[in-house]
Coordinates of N, CA and C in Angstrom, one line a residue:
G1 N -18.6 -8.3 15.6 CA -17.5 -8.5 14.7 C -16.3 -7.7 15.2
D2 N -16.1 -6.6 14.4 CA -14.9 -5.7 14.7 C -14.9 -5.2 16.1
N3 N -16.0 -4.8 16.5 CA -16.1 -4.1 17.9 C -15.7 -5.1 19.0
M4 N -16.2 -6.3 18.8 CA -15.9 -7.4 19.8 C -14.4 -7.6 19.8
A5 N -13.8 -7.8 18.6 CA -12.4 -8.1 18.5 C -11.6 -6.9 19.1
A6 N -12.0 -5.7 18.9 CA -11.3 -4.5 19.4 C -11.3 -4.6 20.9
R7 N -12.5 -5.0 21.5 CA -12.6 -5.1 22.9 C -11.6 -6.2 23.5
R8 N -11.6 -7.3 22.8 CA -10.7 -8.4 23.2 C -9.3 -8.0 23.2
S9 N -8.9 -7.2 22.1 CA -7.5 -6.7 22.0 C -7.2 -5.8 23.2
L10 N -8.1 -4.9 23.5 CA -7.9 -3.9 24.5 C -7.8 -4.6 25.9
A11 N -8.6 -5.6 26.1 CA -8.6 -6.4 27.3 C -7.2 -7.0 27.5
S12 N -6.7 -7.5 26.4 CA -5.4 -8.2 26.4 C -4.3 -7.3 26.8
V13 N -4.3 -6.0 26.3 CA -3.3 -5.1 26.7 C -3.5 -4.6 28.2
A14 N -4.8 -4.3 28.5 CA -5.2 -3.8 29.8 C -4.7 -4.8 30.9
E15 N -4.8 -6.1 30.6 CA -4.4 -7.1 31.6 C -2.9 -7.0 31.8
S16 N -2.1 -6.8 30.7 CA -0.7 -6.7 30.9 C -0.3 -5.4 31.7
I17 N -1.0 -4.3 31.4 CA -0.7 -3.1 32.2 C -1.0 -3.3 33.6
G18 N -2.2 -4.0 33.9 CA -2.6 -4.3 35.3 C -1.5 -5.0 36.0
R19 N -1.0 -6.1 35.3 CA 0.1 -6.9 36.0 C 1.3 -6.0 36.3
L20 N 1.7 -5.2 35.4 CA 2.9 -4.3 35.6 C 2.6 -3.4 36.8
A21 N 1.4 -2.8 36.8 CA 1.1 -1.8 37.9 C 1.2 -2.6 39.3
V22 N 0.6 -3.8 39.3 CA 0.7 -4.6 40.6 C 2.1 -4.8 41.0
V23 N 3.0 -5.1 40.1 CA 4.4 -5.3 40.4 C 5.0 -4.1 41.0
V24 N 4.8 -2.9 40.3 CA 5.4 -1.7 40.7 C 4.9 -1.2 42.1
V25 N 3.6 -1.3 42.3 CA 3.0 -0.9 43.6 C 3.5 -1.9 44.7
G26 N 3.5 -3.1 44.4 CA 4.0 -4.2 45.3 C 5.4 -3.9 45.8
F27 N 6.3 -3.5 44.8 CA 7.7 -3.2 45.1 C 7.8 -2.1 46.2
F28 N 7.0 -1.0 46.0 CA 7.1 0.1 46.9 C 6.5 -0.2 48.3
V29 N 5.4 -1.0 48.3 CA 4.8 -1.4 49.6 C 5.8 -2.3 50.3
V30 N 6.4 -3.3 49.7 CA 7.3 -4.1 50.3 C 8.5 -3.3 50.9
A31 N 9.0 -2.4 50.0 CA 10.2 -1.6 50.4 C 9.8 -0.7 51.7
G32 N 8.6 -0.2 51.7 CA 8.1 0.5 52.9 C 8.0 -0.3 54.1
L33 N 7.5 -1.5 54.0 CA 7.4 -2.5 55.1 C 8.7 -2.8 55.7
F34 N 9.7 -3.0 54.8 CA 11.1 -3.3 55.3 C 11.9 -2.1 55.7
G35 N 11.2 -0.9 55.8 CA 11.9 0.3 56.2 C 13.0 0.8 55.4
V36 N 12.9 0.5 54.1 CA 14.0 1.0 53.2 C 13.7 2.5 53.0
N37 N 14.8 3.3 53.1 CA 14.6 4.7 52.9 C 14.3 5.0 51.5
L38 N 13.0 5.3 51.2 CA 12.6 5.5 49.8 C 13.2 6.8 49.2
N39 N 13.4 7.8 50.1 CA 14.0 9.1 49.5 C 15.4 8.8 49.0
G40 N 16.2 8.1 49.8 CA 17.5 7.8 49.4 C 17.5 7.0 48.1
L41 N 16.6 6.1 48.1 CA 16.5 5.2 46.9 C 16.2 5.9 45.7
I42 N 15.2 6.9 45.8 CA 14.8 7.7 44.6 C 16.0 8.6 44.2
A43 N 16.7 9.2 45.2 CA 17.9 10.0 44.8 C 18.9 9.2 44.1
G44 N 19.1 8.0 44.6 CA 20.1 7.1 44.0 C 19.7 6.7 42.6
L45 N 18.4 6.7 42.3 CA 17.9 6.3 41.0 C 18.4 7.3 40.0
G46 N 18.6 8.6 40.4 CA 19.1 9.6 39.5 C 20.3 9.2 38.7
I47 N 21.2 8.5 39.5 CA 22.5 8.1 38.9 C 22.3 6.9 38.0
T48 N 21.5 5.9 38.6 CA 21.3 4.7 37.8 C 20.2 4.8 36.8
G49 N 19.5 6.0 36.8 CA 18.4 6.2 35.9 C 18.9 6.1 34.5
L50 N 20.0 6.7 34.2 CA 20.5 6.7 32.8 C 20.7 5.3 32.3
A51 N 21.4 4.5 33.2 CA 21.7 3.1 32.8 C 20.4 2.3 32.6
L52 N 19.5 2.6 33.6 CA 18.2 1.9 33.5 C 17.4 2.3 32.2
A53 N 17.5 3.6 31.9 CA 16.7 4.1 30.7 C 17.3 3.4 29.5
L54 N 18.6 3.3 29.4 CA 19.2 2.6 28.2 C 18.8 1.1 28.2
A55 N 18.8 0.5 29.3 CA 18.5 -0.9 29.4 C 17.0 -1.1 29.0
A56 N 16.2 -0.2 29.5 CA 14.8 -0.3 29.3 C 14.3 0.2 27.9
R57 N 15.2 0.7 27.1 CA 14.8 1.3 25.8 C 13.9 0.4 25.0
D58 N 14.4 -0.9 24.9 CA 13.6 -1.8 24.1 C 12.2 -2.1 24.7
S59 N 12.2 -2.2 26.0 CA 10.9 -2.4 26.7 C 9.9 -1.2 26.4
V60 N 10.5 0.0 26.5 CA 9.7 1.2 26.3 C 9.2 1.2 24.9
A61 N 10.0 0.8 23.9 CA 9.6 0.7 22.5 C 8.5 -0.3 22.3
N62 N 8.6 -1.4 23.1 CA 7.6 -2.4 23.0 C 6.2 -1.9 23.6
V63 N 6.3 -1.2 24.7 CA 5.1 -0.7 25.3 C 4.4 0.3 24.3
F64 N 5.2 1.2 23.7 CA 4.7 2.2 22.8 C 4.1 1.4 21.6
G65 N 4.8 0.3 21.2 CA 4.3 -0.6 20.2 C 2.9 -1.1 20.5
A66 N 2.7 -1.5 21.7 CA 1.4 -2.1 22.1 C 0.3 -1.0 22.0
I67 N 0.7 0.2 22.4 CA -0.2 1.4 22.4 C -0.6 1.6 20.9
S68 N 0.4 1.7 20.1 CA 0.1 2.0 18.6 C -0.7 0.9 18.0
I69 N -0.5 -0.4 18.4 CA -1.3 -1.5 17.9 C -2.8 -1.2 18.2
I70 N -3.0 -0.8 19.5 CA -4.4 -0.6 19.9 C -5.0 0.7 19.2
V71 N -4.2 1.7 19.0 CA -4.7 2.9 18.4 C -4.9 2.7 16.9
D72 N -3.9 2.2 16.2 CA -4.0 2.0 14.7 C -4.9 0.8 14.3
Q73 N -4.9 -0.2 15.2 CA -5.7 -1.4 14.9 C -5.3 -2.1 13.6
P74 N -4.1 -2.4 13.4 CA -3.7 -3.1 12.1 C -4.3 -4.5 12.2
F75 N -4.5 -5.0 13.4 CA -5.2 -6.3 13.6 C -5.8 -6.4 15.0
H76 N -6.6 -7.4 15.2 CA -7.3 -7.6 16.5 C -6.9 -9.1 16.9
V77 N -7.2 -9.4 18.2 CA -7.1 -10.7 18.7 C -8.0 -11.6 17.8
G78 N -7.5 -12.7 17.3 CA -8.3 -13.6 16.5 C -8.1 -13.4 15.0
D79 N -7.4 -12.4 14.6 CA -7.1 -12.2 13.2 C -6.0 -13.1 12.7
W80 N -6.0 -13.4 11.4 CA -4.9 -14.2 10.8 C -4.0 -13.2 10.1
I81 N -2.7 -13.1 10.5 CA -1.8 -12.1 9.9 C -0.5 -12.7 9.5
I82 N 0.2 -11.9 8.7 CA 1.7 -12.2 8.4 C 2.4 -10.9 8.9
V83 N 3.4 -11.1 9.8 CA 4.2 -9.9 10.2 C 5.6 -10.4 10.5
D84 N 6.6 -9.6 10.1 CA 8.0 -10.0 10.4 C 8.3 -11.4 9.9
G85 N 7.7 -11.8 8.8 CA 7.9 -13.1 8.2 C 7.2 -14.3 8.9
V86 N 6.4 -14.0 9.9 CA 5.6 -15.0 10.6 C 4.1 -14.9 10.3
E87 N 3.5 -16.1 10.0 CA 2.1 -16.1 9.7 C 1.4 -16.9 10.8
G88 N 0.2 -16.3 11.2 CA -0.5 -17.0 12.3 C -1.7 -16.2 12.8
E89 N -2.4 -16.8 13.8 CA -3.6 -16.2 14.4 C -3.1 -15.4 15.6
V90 N -3.6 -14.2 15.8 CA -3.2 -13.4 17.0 C -3.9 -14.0 18.2
I91 N -3.1 -14.4 19.2 CA -3.7 -15.0 20.4 C -3.8 -13.9 21.5
T92 N -2.7 -13.2 21.8 CA -2.7 -12.1 22.8 C -1.9 -11.0 22.3
I93 N -2.3 -9.8 22.7 CA -1.4 -8.6 22.5 C -1.0 -8.1 23.8
G94 N 0.3 -8.4 24.2 CA 0.8 -8.0 25.5 C 1.4 -6.6 25.5
L95 N 2.0 -6.2 26.6 CA 2.7 -5.0 26.7 C 4.0 -5.0 25.9
R96 N 4.7 -6.2 26.0 CA 6.0 -6.3 25.4 C 5.9 -7.0 24.0
T97 N 5.1 -8.1 24.0 CA 5.1 -8.9 22.8 C 3.6 -9.2 22.4
T98 N 3.5 -9.7 21.1 CA 2.3 -10.2 20.6 C 2.5 -11.7 20.3
M99 N 1.5 -12.5 20.7 CA 1.7 -13.9 20.4 C 0.8 -14.4 19.3
L100 N 1.5 -15.2 18.3 CA 0.7 -15.7 17.2 C 0.8 -17.2 17.3
R101 N -0.3 -17.9 16.9 CA -0.3 -19.4 16.8 C -0.3 -19.6 15.3
T102 N 0.8 -20.4 14.8 CA 1.0 -20.6 13.4 C 0.2 -21.7 12.9
G103 N 0.2 -21.9 11.6 CA -0.5 -23.0 11.0 C 0.0 -24.4 11.5
A104 N 1.2 -24.5 11.9 CA 1.8 -25.7 12.4 C 1.5 -25.9 13.9
D105 N 0.6 -25.0 14.4 CA 0.1 -25.0 15.8 C 1.2 -24.7 16.8
T106 N 2.3 -24.0 16.4 CA 3.3 -23.5 17.3 C 3.0 -22.1 17.7
M107 N 3.5 -21.6 18.9 CA 3.3 -20.3 19.3 C 4.6 -19.5 19.0
V108 N 4.4 -18.3 18.4 CA 5.5 -17.4 18.1 C 5.3 -16.1 18.8
T109 N 6.3 -15.6 19.5 CA 6.3 -14.4 20.3 C 7.0 -13.3 19.5
I110 N 6.4 -12.2 19.2 CA 7.0 -11.2 18.4 C 7.0 -9.9 19.2
P111 N 8.2 -9.3 19.4 CA 8.3 -8.0 20.1 C 7.4 -6.9 19.4
N112 N 6.6 -6.2 20.2 CA 5.7 -5.2 19.6 C 6.5 -4.1 18.8
S113 N 7.7 -3.8 19.2 CA 8.4 -2.8 18.4 C 8.7 -3.3 17.0
N114 N 8.9 -4.6 16.8 CA 9.1 -5.2 15.5 C 7.9 -5.0 14.7
I115 N 6.7 -5.2 15.3 CA 5.5 -5.1 14.6 C 5.2 -3.7 14.1
T116 N 5.5 -2.7 14.9 CA 5.2 -1.3 14.5 C 6.2 -0.9 13.4
N117 N 7.4 -1.6 13.3 CA 8.3 -1.2 12.3 C 8.3 -2.1 11.0
S118 N 7.3 -3.0 10.9 CA 7.3 -3.8 9.7 C 5.8 -3.9 9.2
P119 N 5.7 -4.2 7.9 CA 4.3 -4.2 7.3 C 3.6 -5.4 7.9
V120 N 2.3 -5.2 8.1 CA 1.4 -6.3 8.6 C 0.4 -6.6 7.5
E121 N 0.3 -7.9 7.1 CA -0.7 -8.3 6.1 C -1.8 -9.0 6.9
N122 N -3.0 -8.5 6.8 CA -4.1 -9.0 7.6 C -5.1 -9.7 6.7
F123 N -5.2 -11.0 6.8 CA -6.1 -11.8 6.0 C -7.5 -11.8 6.4
S124 N -7.7 -11.4 7.7 CA -9.1 -11.4 8.2 C -9.8 -10.2 7.7
Q125 N -9.1 -9.2 7.1 CA -9.8 -8.0 6.6 C -10.1 -8.1 5.1
R126 N -9.9 -9.3 4.5 CA -10.2 -9.4 3.1 C -11.7 -9.3 2.8
R127 N -12.1 -8.6 1.7 CA -13.5 -8.5 1.4 C -13.8 -9.6 0.3
F128 N -12.8 -10.1 -0.4 CA -13.1 -11.1 -1.4 C -11.8 -11.9 -1.7
R129 N -11.9 -13.0 -2.4 CA -10.8 -13.8 -2.8 C -10.8 -14.0 -4.3
R130 N -9.6 -14.2 -4.8 CA -9.5 -14.3 -6.3 C -9.4 -15.8 -6.7
I131 N -10.0 -16.1 -7.8 CA -10.0 -17.5 -8.4 C -9.5 -17.3 -9.8
R132 N -8.4 -18.0 -10.2 CA -7.8 -17.7 -11.5 C -7.4 -19.1 -12.2
P133 N -8.4 -19.9 -12.5 CA -8.1 -21.1 -13.2 C -7.7 -20.8 -14.7
S134 N -6.8 -21.7 -15.3 CA -6.6 -21.6 -16.7 C -6.7 -22.9 -17.3
F135 N -7.0 -23.0 -18.6 CA -7.3 -24.2 -19.3 C -6.5 -24.2 -20.6
E136 N -6.0 -25.4 -21.0 CA -5.1 -25.6 -22.2 C -5.8 -26.5 -23.2
F137 N -6.0 -26.0 -24.4 CA -6.6 -26.8 -25.5 C -5.6 -27.0 -26.6
E138 N -5.9 -28.0 -27.4 CA -5.0 -28.4 -28.5 C -4.8 -27.2 -29.4
G139 N -3.6 -27.1 -30.0 CA -3.3 -26.0 -30.9 C -4.1 -25.8 -32.1
D140 N -4.8 -26.8 -32.6 CA -5.6 -26.7 -33.8 C -7.1 -26.4 -33.5
S141 N -7.3 -26.0 -32.2 CA -8.7 -25.7 -31.8 C -9.3 -24.6 -32.7
D142 N -10.6 -24.7 -32.9 CA -11.4 -23.7 -33.7 C -11.6 -22.4 -32.9
G143 N -11.3 -21.3 -33.6 CA -11.5 -20.0 -32.9 C -12.9 -19.7 -32.4
S144 N -13.9 -20.0 -33.2 CA -15.3 -19.7 -32.7 C -15.7 -20.6 -31.6
S145 N -15.2 -21.8 -31.6 CA -15.5 -22.7 -30.5 C -14.8 -22.2 -29.2
L146 N -13.6 -21.7 -29.3 CA -12.9 -21.1 -28.1 C -13.7 -19.9 -27.6
R147 N -14.2 -19.1 -28.5 CA -15.0 -17.9 -28.1 C -16.2 -18.3 -27.3
E148 N -16.9 -19.3 -27.9 CA -18.1 -19.9 -27.3 C -17.8 -20.4 -25.9
F149 N -16.7 -21.1 -25.8 CA -16.3 -21.7 -24.5 C -16.1 -20.6 -23.5
C150 N -15.3 -19.5 -23.9 CA -15.1 -18.4 -23.0 C -16.4 -17.7 -22.5
E151 N -17.3 -17.5 -23.4 CA -18.5 -16.8 -23.1 C -19.4 -17.7 -22.2
S152 N -19.4 -19.0 -22.5 CA -20.3 -19.8 -21.6 C -19.8 -20.0 -20.2
V153 N -18.4 -20.1 -20.1 CA -17.9 -20.2 -18.7 C -18.1 -18.9 -18.0
Y154 N -17.9 -17.8 -18.6 CA -18.0 -16.4 -18.0 C -19.5 -16.3 -17.5
E155 N -20.4 -16.6 -18.4 CA -21.8 -16.4 -18.0 C -22.3 -17.3 -16.8
Q156 N -21.8 -18.6 -16.9 CA -22.2 -19.6 -15.9 C -21.6 -19.2 -14.5
V157 N -20.4 -18.8 -14.5 CA -19.7 -18.4 -13.2 C -20.4 -17.2 -12.6
L158 N -20.7 -16.2 -13.5 CA -21.2 -14.9 -12.9 C -22.7 -15.1 -12.5
A159 N -23.3 -16.2 -13.0 CA -24.7 -16.4 -12.6 C -24.8 -17.1 -11.2
D160 N -23.6 -17.5 -10.7 CA -23.5 -18.2 -9.4 C -23.6 -17.1 -8.3
P161 N -24.4 -17.3 -7.3 CA -24.5 -16.2 -6.2 C -23.2 -16.0 -5.5
R162 N -22.2 -17.0 -5.6 CA -21.0 -16.8 -4.8 C -20.0 -15.8 -5.5
A163 N -20.3 -15.6 -6.8 CA -19.4 -14.7 -7.6 C -19.6 -13.2 -7.2
T164 N -18.6 -12.4 -7.2 CA -18.7 -11.0 -6.9 C -17.7 -10.3 -7.9
K165 N -17.8 -8.9 -7.9 CA -17.0 -8.1 -8.7 C -17.1 -8.5 -10.2
S166 N -18.3 -8.5 -10.8 CA -18.4 -8.9 -12.2 C -17.7 -8.1 -13.2
D167 N -17.5 -6.7 -12.9 CA -16.8 -5.9 -13.8 C -15.3 -6.2 -14.0
D168 N -14.8 -6.9 -12.9 CA -13.3 -7.2 -13.0 C -13.1 -8.7 -13.4
S169 N -14.2 -9.4 -13.7 CA -14.1 -10.8 -14.1 C -14.0 -11.0 -15.6
W170 N -13.2 -12.0 -16.0 CA -13.1 -12.2 -17.5 C -12.6 -13.6 -17.7
V171 N -12.9 -14.1 -19.0 CA -12.3 -15.4 -19.5 C -11.8 -15.1 -20.9
R172 N -10.5 -15.3 -21.2 CA -9.9 -14.9 -22.5 C -8.8 -15.8 -22.9
V173 N -8.6 -15.9 -24.2 CA -7.4 -16.6 -24.7 C -6.2 -15.7 -24.4
T174 N -5.3 -16.3 -23.7 CA -4.1 -15.5 -23.3 C -2.8 -15.9 -23.9
E175 N -2.8 -17.1 -24.5 CA -1.6 -17.6 -25.2 C -1.9 -18.5 -26.3
S176 N -1.3 -18.3 -27.4 CA -1.5 -19.2 -28.6 C -0.2 -19.7 -29.1
L177 N 0.1 -21.0 -28.9 CA 1.3 -21.6 -29.4 C 0.9 -22.6 -30.4
P178 N 1.9 -23.1 -31.2 CA 1.5 -24.1 -32.3 C 0.9 -25.3 -31.7
S179 N 1.3 -25.7 -30.5 CA 0.9 -27.0 -29.9 C -0.4 -26.8 -29.0
K180 N -0.5 -25.6 -28.4 CA -1.6 -25.4 -27.4 C -2.1 -24.0 -27.4
I181 N -3.3 -23.9 -27.0 CA -3.9 -22.5 -26.8 C -4.4 -22.4 -25.3
T182 N -4.0 -21.4 -24.6 CA -4.3 -21.2 -23.2 C -5.4 -20.2 -23.0
V183 N -6.5 -20.6 -22.3 CA -7.5 -19.7 -21.9 C -7.4 -19.5 -20.4
S184 N -7.3 -18.2 -20.0 CA -7.1 -17.8 -18.6 C -8.4 -17.2 -18.1
S185 N -8.6 -17.2 -16.8 CA -9.8 -16.5 -16.3 C -9.5 -15.8 -15.0
N186 N -10.4 -14.9 -14.6 CA -10.2 -14.2 -13.4 C -11.5 -13.9 -12.7
F187 N -11.8 -14.5 -11.6 CA -13.1 -14.4 -10.9 C -12.8 -14.0 -9.4
Y188 N -13.9 -13.6 -8.8 CA -13.8 -13.3 -7.3 C -15.0 -13.9 -6.6
C189 N -14.7 -14.3 -5.4 CA -15.8 -14.8 -4.6 C -15.7 -14.2 -3.2
L190 N -16.7 -14.4 -2.4 CA -16.8 -13.8 -1.0 C -15.6 -14.4 -0.2
S191 N -15.2 -13.6 0.8 CA -13.9 -14.0 1.5 C -14.1 -15.1 2.5
S192 N -14.1 -16.3 2.0 CA -14.1 -17.5 2.9 C -13.3 -18.5 2.2
A193 N -12.4 -19.1 2.9 CA -11.5 -20.1 2.2 C -12.3 -21.3 1.7
K194 N -13.3 -21.7 2.5 CA -14.2 -22.8 2.1 C -14.9 -22.5 0.8
T195 N -15.5 -21.3 0.7 CA -16.2 -20.9 -0.5 C -15.2 -20.9 -1.7
Q196 N -14.0 -20.4 -1.4 CA -13.0 -20.3 -2.5 C -12.7 -21.7 -3.0
R197 N -12.5 -22.7 -2.1 CA -12.1 -24.0 -2.5 C -13.3 -24.7 -3.3
E198 N -14.5 -24.6 -2.8 CA -15.7 -25.2 -3.4 C -16.0 -24.6 -4.7
F199 N -15.9 -23.2 -4.8 CA -16.3 -22.5 -6.0 C -15.2 -22.8 -7.1
T200 N -13.9 -22.9 -6.7 CA -12.9 -23.2 -7.7 C -13.1 -24.6 -8.3
E201 N -13.5 -25.6 -7.4 CA -13.8 -26.9 -7.9 C -14.9 -26.9 -8.9
D202 N -16.0 -26.2 -8.5 CA -17.2 -26.1 -9.4 C -16.8 -25.5 -10.8
I203 N -16.0 -24.4 -10.7 CA -15.6 -23.7 -12.0 C -14.8 -24.7 -12.9
L204 N -13.9 -25.4 -12.3 CA -13.1 -26.4 -13.1 C -14.0 -27.5 -13.7
L205 N -14.9 -28.0 -13.0 CA -15.8 -29.1 -13.5 C -16.7 -28.5 -14.6
M206 N -17.2 -27.3 -14.3 CA -18.1 -26.6 -15.3 C -17.4 -26.3 -16.6
A207 N -16.1 -25.9 -16.5 CA -15.3 -25.6 -17.7 C -15.0 -26.9 -18.4
R208 N -14.8 -27.9 -17.7 CA -14.5 -29.2 -18.3 C -15.6 -29.7 -19.2
A209 N -16.9 -29.6 -18.6 CA -18.1 -29.9 -19.3 C -18.3 -29.0 -20.5
G210 N -18.0 -27.7 -20.3 CA -18.2 -26.7 -21.4 C -17.2 -26.9 -22.5
G211 N -16.0 -27.3 -22.2 CA -15.0 -27.6 -23.3 C -15.4 -28.7 -24.2
I212 N -15.9 -29.8 -23.5 CA -16.4 -30.9 -24.3 C -17.6 -30.6 -25.1
E213 N -18.5 -29.8 -24.5 CA -19.7 -29.4 -25.2 C -19.4 -28.5 -26.5
S214 N -18.3 -27.7 -26.3 CA -17.9 -26.8 -27.5 C -17.1 -27.6 -28.5
G215 N -16.9 -28.8 -28.3 CA -16.1 -29.7 -29.2 C -14.6 -29.4 -29.2
L216 N -14.2 -28.9 -28.0 CA -12.7 -28.6 -27.9 C -12.0 -29.8 -27.3
K217 N -10.7 -30.0 -27.7 CA -9.9 -31.0 -27.1 C -8.9 -30.4 -26.1
F218 N -8.9 -30.9 -24.9 CA -8.0 -30.4 -23.9 C -6.6 -30.8 -24.3
H219 N -5.6 -30.0 -24.1 CA -4.2 -30.3 -24.5 C -3.6 -31.4 -23.7
E220 N -3.0 -32.3 -24.3 CA -2.2 -33.3 -23.6 C -0.7 -33.2 -24.0
P221 N 0.1 -32.9 -23.0 CA 1.5 -32.8 -23.3 C 2.0 -34.2 -23.8
R222 N 2.6 -34.1 -25.0 CA 3.1 -35.4 -25.6 C 4.6 -35.7 -25.1
R223 N 4.8 -36.9 -24.9 CA 6.2 -37.3 -24.6 C 7.1 -37.2 -25.9
R224 N 8.2 -36.6 -25.8 CA 9.1 -36.6 -27.0 C 9.6 -38.0 -27.2
T225 N 9.5 -38.5 -28.5 CA 10.0 -39.8 -28.8 C 11.5 -39.8 -28.7
Q226 N 12.0 -40.8 -28.0 CA 13.5 -40.8 -27.8 C 14.1 -41.3 -29.1
M227 N 15.3 -40.7 -29.4 CA 16.0 -41.0 -30.6 C 16.7 -42.4 -30.4

């Protein structure tokens, strides 16, 4: 799991560092072959060093960004994240940039310095997902029937092995208007989108059957009769 992802992320950065090292070493080897006076070149760099340092400031920030991503591990290769307004799966963590593949299957390249300076929301680190269906009944519904409905839905959902965090789960009347009464609920399931979708559907169907069984009528918005 986590260990494997961390290794993949590290490999991703190591590869970028390797490429950079090859270019730098290659430059000096080629310069040596062509008899360029390296001493003169290095002395000359003192003057242009400042200009280069200023030009390379962003690149340096990005390299430090890559290092801090590896050290802090806000995400790994393969995680689904939102950062800097972009949502997607982390494909590679390079020295300068991190690449995400979005839900629309496009690739977005984000400079590492942007990532270290903005909040990262990591969906792959979720331990559970929330399910919050609500139900509307007619305004003249009987109070004891509503209570019976709330209790039966609560018990049925928590009896399901997919449900988690029972202490934070509830089903309650949350709004009472002359025309309708709203029952809201709050449940949690294990962190899988598929489980969340399937469990939500099951809860809705279960509640529908429970409402009918308790003799409750689901609220129907009436059209205003035109004058």
